[in-house]
mmCIF file of C-alpha atoms and ligand atoms in Angstrom:
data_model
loop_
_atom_site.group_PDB
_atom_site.id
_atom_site.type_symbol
_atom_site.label_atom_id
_atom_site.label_comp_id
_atom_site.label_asym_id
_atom_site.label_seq_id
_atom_site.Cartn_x
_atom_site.Cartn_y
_atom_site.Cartn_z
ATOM 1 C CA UNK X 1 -12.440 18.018 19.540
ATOM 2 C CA UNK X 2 -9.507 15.191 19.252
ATOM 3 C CA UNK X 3 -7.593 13.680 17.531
ATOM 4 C CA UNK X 4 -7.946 10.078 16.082
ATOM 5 C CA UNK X 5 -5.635 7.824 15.088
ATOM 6 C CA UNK X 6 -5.408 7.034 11.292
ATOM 7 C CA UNK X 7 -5.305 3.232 10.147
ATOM 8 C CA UNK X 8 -2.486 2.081 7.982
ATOM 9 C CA UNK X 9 -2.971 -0.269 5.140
ATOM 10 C CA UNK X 10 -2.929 -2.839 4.823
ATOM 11 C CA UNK X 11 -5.282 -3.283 8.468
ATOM 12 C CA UNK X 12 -8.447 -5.134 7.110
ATOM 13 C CA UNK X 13 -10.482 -2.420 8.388
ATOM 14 C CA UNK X 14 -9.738 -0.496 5.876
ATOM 15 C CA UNK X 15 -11.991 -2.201 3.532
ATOM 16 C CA UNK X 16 -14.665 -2.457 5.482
ATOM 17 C CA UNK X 17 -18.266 -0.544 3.263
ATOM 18 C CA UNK X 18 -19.623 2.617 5.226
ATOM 19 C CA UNK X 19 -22.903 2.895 5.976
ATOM 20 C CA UNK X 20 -24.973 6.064 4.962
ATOM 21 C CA UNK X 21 -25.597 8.394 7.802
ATOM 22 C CA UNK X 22 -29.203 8.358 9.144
ATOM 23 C CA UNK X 23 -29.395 11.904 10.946
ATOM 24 C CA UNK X 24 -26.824 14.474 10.526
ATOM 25 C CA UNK X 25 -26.821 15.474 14.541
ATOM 26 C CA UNK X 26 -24.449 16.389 17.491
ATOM 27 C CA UNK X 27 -22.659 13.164 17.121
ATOM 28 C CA UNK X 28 -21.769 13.388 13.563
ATOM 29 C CA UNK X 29 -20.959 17.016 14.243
ATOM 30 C CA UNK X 30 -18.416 16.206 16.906
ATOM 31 C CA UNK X 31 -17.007 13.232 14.381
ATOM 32 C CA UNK X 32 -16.857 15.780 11.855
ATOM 33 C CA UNK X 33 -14.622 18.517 14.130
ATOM 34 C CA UNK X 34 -12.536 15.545 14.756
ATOM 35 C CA UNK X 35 -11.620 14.717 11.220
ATOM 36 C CA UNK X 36 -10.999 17.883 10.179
ATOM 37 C CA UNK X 37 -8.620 18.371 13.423
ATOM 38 C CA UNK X 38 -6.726 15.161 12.662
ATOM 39 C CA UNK X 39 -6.918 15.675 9.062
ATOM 40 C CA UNK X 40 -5.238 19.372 9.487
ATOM 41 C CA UNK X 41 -2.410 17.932 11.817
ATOM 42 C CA UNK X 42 -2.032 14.896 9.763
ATOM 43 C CA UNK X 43 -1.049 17.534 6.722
ATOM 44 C CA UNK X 44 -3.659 15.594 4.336
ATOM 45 C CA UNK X 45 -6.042 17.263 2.163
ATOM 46 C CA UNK X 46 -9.009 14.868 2.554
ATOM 47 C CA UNK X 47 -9.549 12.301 5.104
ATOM 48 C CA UNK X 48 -13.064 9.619 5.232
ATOM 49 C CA UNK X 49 -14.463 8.220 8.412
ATOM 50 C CA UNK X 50 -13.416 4.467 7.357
ATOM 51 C CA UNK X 51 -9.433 5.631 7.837
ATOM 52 C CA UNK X 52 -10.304 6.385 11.404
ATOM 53 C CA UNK X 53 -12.193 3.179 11.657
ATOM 54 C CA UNK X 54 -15.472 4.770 11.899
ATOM 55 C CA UNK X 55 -17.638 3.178 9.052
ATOM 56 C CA UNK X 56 -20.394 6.103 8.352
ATOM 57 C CA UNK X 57 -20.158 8.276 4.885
ATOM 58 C CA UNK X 58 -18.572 10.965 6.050
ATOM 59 C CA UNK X 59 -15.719 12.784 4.598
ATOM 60 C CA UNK X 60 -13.533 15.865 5.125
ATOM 61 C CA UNK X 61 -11.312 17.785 2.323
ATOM 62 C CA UNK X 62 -9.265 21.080 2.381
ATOM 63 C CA UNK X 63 -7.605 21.475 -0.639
ATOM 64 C CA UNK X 64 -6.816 25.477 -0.329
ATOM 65 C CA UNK X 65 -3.042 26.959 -0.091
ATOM 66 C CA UNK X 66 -4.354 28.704 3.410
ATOM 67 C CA UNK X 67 -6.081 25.420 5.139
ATOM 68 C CA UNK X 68 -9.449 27.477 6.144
ATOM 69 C CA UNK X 69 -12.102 26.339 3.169
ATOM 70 C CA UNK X 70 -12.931 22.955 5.029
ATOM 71 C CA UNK X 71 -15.399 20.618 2.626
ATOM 72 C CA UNK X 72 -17.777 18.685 4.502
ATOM 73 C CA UNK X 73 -19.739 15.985 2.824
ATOM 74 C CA UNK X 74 -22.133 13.261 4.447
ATOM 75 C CA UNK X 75 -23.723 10.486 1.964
ATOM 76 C CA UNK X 76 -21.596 11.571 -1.044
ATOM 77 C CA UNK X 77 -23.147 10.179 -4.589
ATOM 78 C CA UNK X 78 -20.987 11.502 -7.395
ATOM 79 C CA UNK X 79 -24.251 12.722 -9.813
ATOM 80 C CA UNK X 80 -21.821 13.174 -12.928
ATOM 81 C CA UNK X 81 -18.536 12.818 -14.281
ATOM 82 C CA UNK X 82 -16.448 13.862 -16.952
ATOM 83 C CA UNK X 83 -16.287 11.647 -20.583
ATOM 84 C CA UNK X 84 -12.113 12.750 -19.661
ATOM 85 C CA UNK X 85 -10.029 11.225 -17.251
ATOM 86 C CA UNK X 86 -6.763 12.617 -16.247
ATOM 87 C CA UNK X 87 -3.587 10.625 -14.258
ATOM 88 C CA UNK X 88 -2.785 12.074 -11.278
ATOM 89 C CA UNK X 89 -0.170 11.456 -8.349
ATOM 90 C CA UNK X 90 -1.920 10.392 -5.055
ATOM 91 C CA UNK X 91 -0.832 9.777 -1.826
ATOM 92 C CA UNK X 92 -2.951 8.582 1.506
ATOM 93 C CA UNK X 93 -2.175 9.169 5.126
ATOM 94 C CA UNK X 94 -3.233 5.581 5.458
ATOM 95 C CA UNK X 95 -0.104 4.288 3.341
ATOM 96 C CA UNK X 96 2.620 6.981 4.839
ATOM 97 C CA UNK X 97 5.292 7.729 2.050
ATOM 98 C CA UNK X 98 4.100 6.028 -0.924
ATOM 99 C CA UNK X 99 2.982 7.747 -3.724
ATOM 100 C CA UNK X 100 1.668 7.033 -7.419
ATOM 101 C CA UNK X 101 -0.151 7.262 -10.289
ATOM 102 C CA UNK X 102 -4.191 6.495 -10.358
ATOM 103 C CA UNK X 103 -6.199 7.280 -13.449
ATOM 104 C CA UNK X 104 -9.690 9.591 -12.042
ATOM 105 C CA UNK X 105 -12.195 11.636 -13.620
ATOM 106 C CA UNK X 106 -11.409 15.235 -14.339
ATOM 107 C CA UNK X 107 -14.447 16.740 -13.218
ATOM 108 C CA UNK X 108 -17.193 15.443 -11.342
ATOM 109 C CA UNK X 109 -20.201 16.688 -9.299
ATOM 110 C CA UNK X 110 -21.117 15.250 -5.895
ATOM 111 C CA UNK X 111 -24.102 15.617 -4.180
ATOM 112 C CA UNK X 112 -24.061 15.494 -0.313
ATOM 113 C CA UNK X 113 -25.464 16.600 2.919
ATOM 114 C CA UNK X 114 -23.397 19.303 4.872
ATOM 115 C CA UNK X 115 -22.479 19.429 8.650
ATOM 116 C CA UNK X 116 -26.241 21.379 9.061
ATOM 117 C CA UNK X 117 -27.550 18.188 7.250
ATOM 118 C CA UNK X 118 -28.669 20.806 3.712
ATOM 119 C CA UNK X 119 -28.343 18.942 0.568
ATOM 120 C CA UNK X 120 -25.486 20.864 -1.455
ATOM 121 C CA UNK X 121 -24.098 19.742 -5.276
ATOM 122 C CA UNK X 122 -20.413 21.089 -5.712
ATOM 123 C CA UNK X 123 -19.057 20.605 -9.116
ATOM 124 C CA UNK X 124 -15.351 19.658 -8.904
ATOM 125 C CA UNK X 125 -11.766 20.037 -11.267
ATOM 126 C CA UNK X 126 -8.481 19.391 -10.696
ATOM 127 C CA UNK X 127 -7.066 18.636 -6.991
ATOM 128 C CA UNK X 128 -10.423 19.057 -5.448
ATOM 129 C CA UNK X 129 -11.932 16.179 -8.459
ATOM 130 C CA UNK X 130 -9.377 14.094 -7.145
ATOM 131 C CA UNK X 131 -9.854 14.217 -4.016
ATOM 132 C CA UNK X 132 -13.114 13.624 -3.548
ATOM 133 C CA UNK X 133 -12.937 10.785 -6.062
ATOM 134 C CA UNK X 134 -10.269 9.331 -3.803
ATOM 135 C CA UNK X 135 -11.803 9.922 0.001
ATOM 136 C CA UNK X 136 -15.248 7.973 -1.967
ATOM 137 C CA UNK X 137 -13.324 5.130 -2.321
ATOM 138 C CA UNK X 138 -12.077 5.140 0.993
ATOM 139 C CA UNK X 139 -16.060 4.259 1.713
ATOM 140 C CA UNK X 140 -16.206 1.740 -0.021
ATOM 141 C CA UNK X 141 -13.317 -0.127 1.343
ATOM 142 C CA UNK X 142 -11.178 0.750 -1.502
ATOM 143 C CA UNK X 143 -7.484 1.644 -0.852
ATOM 144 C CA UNK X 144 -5.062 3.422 -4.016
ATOM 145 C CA UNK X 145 -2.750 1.313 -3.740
ATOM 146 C CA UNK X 146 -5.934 -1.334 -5.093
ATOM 147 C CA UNK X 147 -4.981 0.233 -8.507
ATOM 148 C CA UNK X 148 -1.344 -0.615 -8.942
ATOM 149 C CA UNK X 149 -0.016 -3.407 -9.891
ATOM 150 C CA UNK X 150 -0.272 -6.656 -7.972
ATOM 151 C CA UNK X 151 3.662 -6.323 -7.216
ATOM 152 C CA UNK X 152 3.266 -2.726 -6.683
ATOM 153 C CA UNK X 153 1.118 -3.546 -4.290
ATOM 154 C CA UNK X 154 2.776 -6.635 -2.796
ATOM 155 C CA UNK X 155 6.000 -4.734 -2.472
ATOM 156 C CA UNK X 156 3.956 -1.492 -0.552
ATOM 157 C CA UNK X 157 2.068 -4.206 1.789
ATOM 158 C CA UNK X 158 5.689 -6.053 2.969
ATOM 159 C CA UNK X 159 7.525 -1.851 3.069
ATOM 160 C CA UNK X 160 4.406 -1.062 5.331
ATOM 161 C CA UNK X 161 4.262 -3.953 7.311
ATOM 162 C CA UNK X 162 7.998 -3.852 7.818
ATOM 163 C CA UNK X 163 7.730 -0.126 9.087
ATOM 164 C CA UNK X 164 4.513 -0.812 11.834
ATOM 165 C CA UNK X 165 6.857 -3.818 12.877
ATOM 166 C CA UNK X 166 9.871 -1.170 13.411
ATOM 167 C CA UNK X 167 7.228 1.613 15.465
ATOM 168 C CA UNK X 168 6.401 -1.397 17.490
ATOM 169 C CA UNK X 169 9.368 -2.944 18.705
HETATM 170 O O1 LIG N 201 -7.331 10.168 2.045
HETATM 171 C C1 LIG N 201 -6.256 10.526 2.463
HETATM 172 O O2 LIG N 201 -5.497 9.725 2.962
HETATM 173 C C2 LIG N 201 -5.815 11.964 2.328
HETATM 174 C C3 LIG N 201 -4.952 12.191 1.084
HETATM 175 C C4 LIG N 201 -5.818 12.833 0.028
HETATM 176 C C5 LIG N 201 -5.260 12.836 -1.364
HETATM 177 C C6 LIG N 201 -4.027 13.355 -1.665
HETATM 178 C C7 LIG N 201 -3.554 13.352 -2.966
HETATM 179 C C8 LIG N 201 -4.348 12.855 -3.968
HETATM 180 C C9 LIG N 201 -5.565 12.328 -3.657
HETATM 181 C C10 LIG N 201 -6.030 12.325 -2.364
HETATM 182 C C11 LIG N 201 -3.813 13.117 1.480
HETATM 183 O O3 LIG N 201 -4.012 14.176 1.937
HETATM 184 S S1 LIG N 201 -2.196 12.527 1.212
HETATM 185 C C12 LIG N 201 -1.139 13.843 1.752
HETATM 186 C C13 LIG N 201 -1.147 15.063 0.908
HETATM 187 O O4 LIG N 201 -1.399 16.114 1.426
HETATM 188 C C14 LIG N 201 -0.876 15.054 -0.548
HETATM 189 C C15 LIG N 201 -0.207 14.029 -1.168
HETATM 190 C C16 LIG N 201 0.017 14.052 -2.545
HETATM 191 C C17 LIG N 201 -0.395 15.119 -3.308
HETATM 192 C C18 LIG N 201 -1.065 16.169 -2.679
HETATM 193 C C19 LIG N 201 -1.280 16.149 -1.309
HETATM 194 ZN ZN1 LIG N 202 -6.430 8.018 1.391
#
């Protein structure tokens, strides 16, 4: 296992598509025991291949109080979602320090291989519904920050860009 490092918005690669996975074997295994190993030191609660710049659709999520019910789930399709929709405070570990408001689903269900490559459907509320809604985005190239306002977002691009610069130097 390692750990990988996480890409900050606003690096273009962050909105690059993921491609499905073909074959759910040792090598998507070993990328999975790395995401959950950086997302667990990270302190996140989800984290998708695309913020560690590898562009497959694969995503990791622990949302319990005791960190030990890891979610796997390869080639996510969300197969329904609630008629409600809820606002909800987000944050990303690709946009350190920020957090706001983002309009989601309540409830979904996803579809989605596991690590052993079986086809599971997990229907999803609260925190978890969030989640997963967020970390899908993250495959398609789609940061939270994308639903702010433009100056929201203007103002988060020059705070982050301004804070890389500082790391740097
Ligand atoms: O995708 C990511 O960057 C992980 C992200 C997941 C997430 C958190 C909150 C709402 C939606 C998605 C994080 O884990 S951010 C850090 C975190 O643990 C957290 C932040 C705000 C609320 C709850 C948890
Ligand atoms: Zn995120």
């Amino acid at each position: 296992m390692a750990l990988r490092p996480i890409l900050c918005f606003p690096d273009p690669k962050l909105h690059k598509v993921a491609r499905p996975v073909q074959q759910v074997d040792e090598r998507i295994r070993s990328l999975v025991a790395d995401m959950l190993e950086t997302m667990y030191a990270a302190k996140g609660i989800g984290l998708a291949a695309t913020q560690i710049d590898v562009h497959e659709r694969v995503i990791v999520i622990d949302v319990s109080e005791e960190r030990n019910a890891p979610l796997v789930l390869i080639n996510p399709v969300l197969s329904w979602t609630s008629a409600e929709r809820h606002v909800n405070e987000e944050g990303c570990l690709s946009v350190p320090g920020i957090y706001d408001n983002v309009e989601r689903f309540d409830a979904v269900q996803v579809t989605a291989l596991d690590q052993d490559g079986q086809s599971r459907t997990i229907s999803a509320d609260g925190m978890l519904a969030v989640c997963i809604q967020h970390e899908m985005d993250h495959l398609l190239g789609k940061v939270f920050v994308e639903y702010l306002s433009p100056l929201k977002r203007n103002r988060i691009k020059t705070k982050m860009l301004k804070q890389q610069r500082e790391e740097r130097d």
